Amino acid sequence: YKEYPLIEKDVDEKYEDEINIIYGKYTEWQEQGLIRQDINVEYCIDALQSLNDIYITRHYSEEETINRLRAAFRCMIMGMGIPLK
């Protein structure tokens, strides 16, 4: 964490690049009919980011954090109309 102030700009830029890739992919999938048309892709990304922020900053064990995020993301993705196995 001591190094974070020095790399904050790079981390933020990389994070923004990754979010843009996700947004583009979700939009593409929606255009292809893989994601429901009534879904606002931007809102879904906000919700996924919020879930990530909540669980990462809580004091759960690593295993519990992964389990909670996996369950929450699964619920969001299925709600978007993406079938999961």
PDB file of C-alpha atoms in Angstrom:
ATOM      1  CA  TYR A   1       0.000   0.000   0.000  1.00  0.00           C
ATOM      2  CA  LYS A   2       2.937   2.319   0.517  1.00  0.00           C
ATOM      3  CA  GLU A   3       3.599   2.322  -3.217  1.00  0.00           C
ATOM      4  CA  TYR A   4       0.003   3.148  -4.149  1.00  0.00           C
ATOM      5  CA  PRO A   5       0.347   6.947  -4.133  1.00  0.00           C
ATOM      6  CA  LEU A   6       3.189   6.570  -6.606  1.00  0.00           C
ATOM      7  CA  ILE A   7       1.240   4.306  -8.975  1.00  0.00           C
ATOM      8  CA  GLU A   8      -2.285   5.629  -8.390  1.00  0.00           C
ATOM      9  CA  LYS A   9      -2.532   7.322 -11.796  1.00  0.00           C
ATOM     10  CA  ASP A  10      -1.373   4.182 -13.619  1.00  0.00           C
ATOM     11  CA  VAL A  11      -3.761   1.984 -11.616  1.00  0.00           C
ATOM     12  CA  ASP A  12      -6.693   4.327 -12.262  1.00  0.00           C
ATOM     13  CA  GLU A  13      -5.934   4.491 -15.990  1.00  0.00           C
ATOM     14  CA  LYS A  14      -5.626   0.704 -16.262  1.00  0.00           C
ATOM     15  CA  TYR A  15      -8.871   0.271 -14.322  1.00  0.00           C
ATOM     16  CA  GLU A  16     -10.670   2.715 -16.624  1.00  0.00           C
ATOM     17  CA  ASP A  17      -9.310   0.869 -19.680  1.00  0.00           C
ATOM     18  CA  GLU A  18     -10.608  -2.441 -18.316  1.00  0.00           C
ATOM     19  CA  ILE A  19     -14.051  -0.961 -17.557  1.00  0.00           C
ATOM     20  CA  ASN A  20     -14.247   0.394 -21.108  1.00  0.00           C
ATOM     21  CA  ILE A  21     -13.435  -3.072 -22.473  1.00  0.00           C
ATOM     22  CA  ILE A  22     -16.201  -4.588 -20.322  1.00  0.00           C
ATOM     23  CA  TYR A  23     -18.675  -1.903 -21.384  1.00  0.00           C
ATOM     24  CA  GLY A  24     -17.853  -2.508 -25.034  1.00  0.00           C
ATOM     25  CA  LYS A  25     -18.213  -6.270 -24.673  1.00  0.00           C
ATOM     26  CA  TYR A  26     -21.548  -6.009 -22.808  1.00  0.00           C
ATOM     27  CA  THR A  27     -22.856  -3.575 -25.434  1.00  0.00           C
ATOM     28  CA  GLU A  28     -21.742  -5.918 -28.214  1.00  0.00           C
ATOM     29  CA  TRP A  29     -23.450  -8.857 -26.496  1.00  0.00           C
ATOM     30  CA  GLN A  30     -26.616  -6.820 -26.081  1.00  0.00           C
ATOM     31  CA  GLU A  31     -26.621  -5.954 -29.785  1.00  0.00           C
ATOM     32  CA  GLN A  32     -26.211  -9.674 -30.546  1.00  0.00           C
ATOM     33  CA  GLY A  33     -29.166 -10.513 -28.307  1.00  0.00           C
ATOM     34  CA  LEU A  34     -27.043 -12.242 -25.670  1.00  0.00           C
ATOM     35  CA  ILE A  35     -28.010  -9.684 -23.021  1.00  0.00           C
ATOM     36  CA  ARG A  36     -31.605  -8.614 -22.530  1.00  0.00           C
ATOM     37  CA  GLN A  37     -32.534  -5.426 -24.380  1.00  0.00           C
ATOM     38  CA  ASP A  38     -34.194  -3.868 -21.327  1.00  0.00           C
ATOM     39  CA  ILE A  39     -30.898  -3.906 -19.417  1.00  0.00           C
ATOM     40  CA  ASN A  40     -28.941  -0.685 -19.019  1.00  0.00           C
ATOM     41  CA  VAL A  41     -25.367  -1.896 -19.458  1.00  0.00           C
ATOM     42  CA  GLU A  42     -23.866   1.130 -17.709  1.00  0.00           C
ATOM     43  CA  TYR A  43     -26.028   0.548 -14.611  1.00  0.00           C
ATOM     44  CA  CYS A  44     -24.992  -3.105 -14.525  1.00  0.00           C
ATOM     45  CA  ILE A  45     -21.323  -2.182 -14.635  1.00  0.00           C
ATOM     46  CA  ASP A  46     -21.908   0.330 -11.816  1.00  0.00           C
ATOM     47  CA  ALA A  47     -23.613  -2.387  -9.778  1.00  0.00           C
ATOM     48  CA  LEU A  48     -20.796  -4.879 -10.395  1.00  0.00           C
ATOM     49  CA  GLN A  49     -18.206  -2.255  -9.412  1.00  0.00           C
ATOM     50  CA  SER A  50     -20.166  -1.458  -6.254  1.00  0.00           C
ATOM     51  CA  LEU A  51     -20.376  -5.114  -5.265  1.00  0.00           C
ATOM     52  CA  ASN A  52     -16.652  -5.419  -5.790  1.00  0.00           C
ATOM     53  CA  ASP A  53     -15.960  -2.311  -3.705  1.00  0.00           C
ATOM     54  CA  ILE A  54     -18.202  -3.495  -0.882  1.00  0.00           C
ATOM     55  CA  TYR A  55     -16.777  -6.983  -0.587  1.00  0.00           C
ATOM     56  CA  ILE A  56     -13.140  -6.035  -1.127  1.00  0.00           C
ATOM     57  CA  THR A  57     -13.206  -3.415   1.649  1.00  0.00           C
ATOM     58  CA  ARG A  58     -14.989  -5.635   4.170  1.00  0.00           C
ATOM     59  CA  HIS A  59     -13.084  -7.770   6.607  1.00  0.00           C
ATOM     60  CA  TYR A  60     -14.013 -11.146   5.173  1.00  0.00           C
ATOM     61  CA  SER A  61     -11.442 -13.845   4.638  1.00  0.00           C
ATOM     62  CA  GLU A  62     -10.141 -14.166   1.105  1.00  0.00           C
ATOM     63  CA  GLU A  63     -12.207 -17.313   0.587  1.00  0.00           C
ATOM     64  CA  GLU A  64     -15.384 -15.653   1.894  1.00  0.00           C
ATOM     65  CA  THR A  65     -14.793 -12.589  -0.288  1.00  0.00           C
ATOM     66  CA  ILE A  66     -14.401 -14.791  -3.366  1.00  0.00           C
ATOM     67  CA  ASN A  67     -17.530 -16.792  -2.519  1.00  0.00           C
ATOM     68  CA  ARG A  68     -19.608 -13.661  -1.942  1.00  0.00           C
ATOM     69  CA  LEU A  69     -18.384 -11.977  -5.121  1.00  0.00           C
ATOM     70  CA  ARG A  70     -18.915 -15.144  -7.147  1.00  0.00           C
ATOM     71  CA  ALA A  71     -22.510 -15.453  -5.898  1.00  0.00           C
ATOM     72  CA  ALA A  72     -23.279 -11.756  -6.418  1.00  0.00           C
ATOM     73  CA  PHE A  73     -21.744 -11.636  -9.905  1.00  0.00           C
ATOM     74  CA  ARG A  74     -23.541 -14.846 -10.856  1.00  0.00           C
ATOM     75  CA  CYS A  75     -26.853 -13.340  -9.774  1.00  0.00           C
ATOM     76  CA  MET A  76     -26.194 -10.128 -11.738  1.00  0.00           C
ATOM     77  CA  ILE A  77     -25.087 -11.944 -14.874  1.00  0.00           C
ATOM     78  CA  MET A  78     -28.050 -14.307 -14.832  1.00  0.00           C
ATOM     79  CA  GLY A  79     -30.352 -11.324 -14.298  1.00  0.00           C
ATOM     80  CA  MET A  80     -28.908  -9.769 -17.424  1.00  0.00           C
ATOM     81  CA  GLY A  81     -30.084 -12.817 -19.342  1.00  0.00           C
ATOM     82  CA  ILE A  82     -26.707 -14.493 -19.747  1.00  0.00           C
ATOM     83  CA  PRO A  83     -27.078 -18.238 -19.158  1.00  0.00           C
ATOM     84  CA  LEU A  84     -24.468 -19.799 -16.917  1.00  0.00           C
ATOM     85  CA  LYS A  85     -23.637 -23.433 -16.425  1.00  0.00           C
TER      86      LYS A  85
END
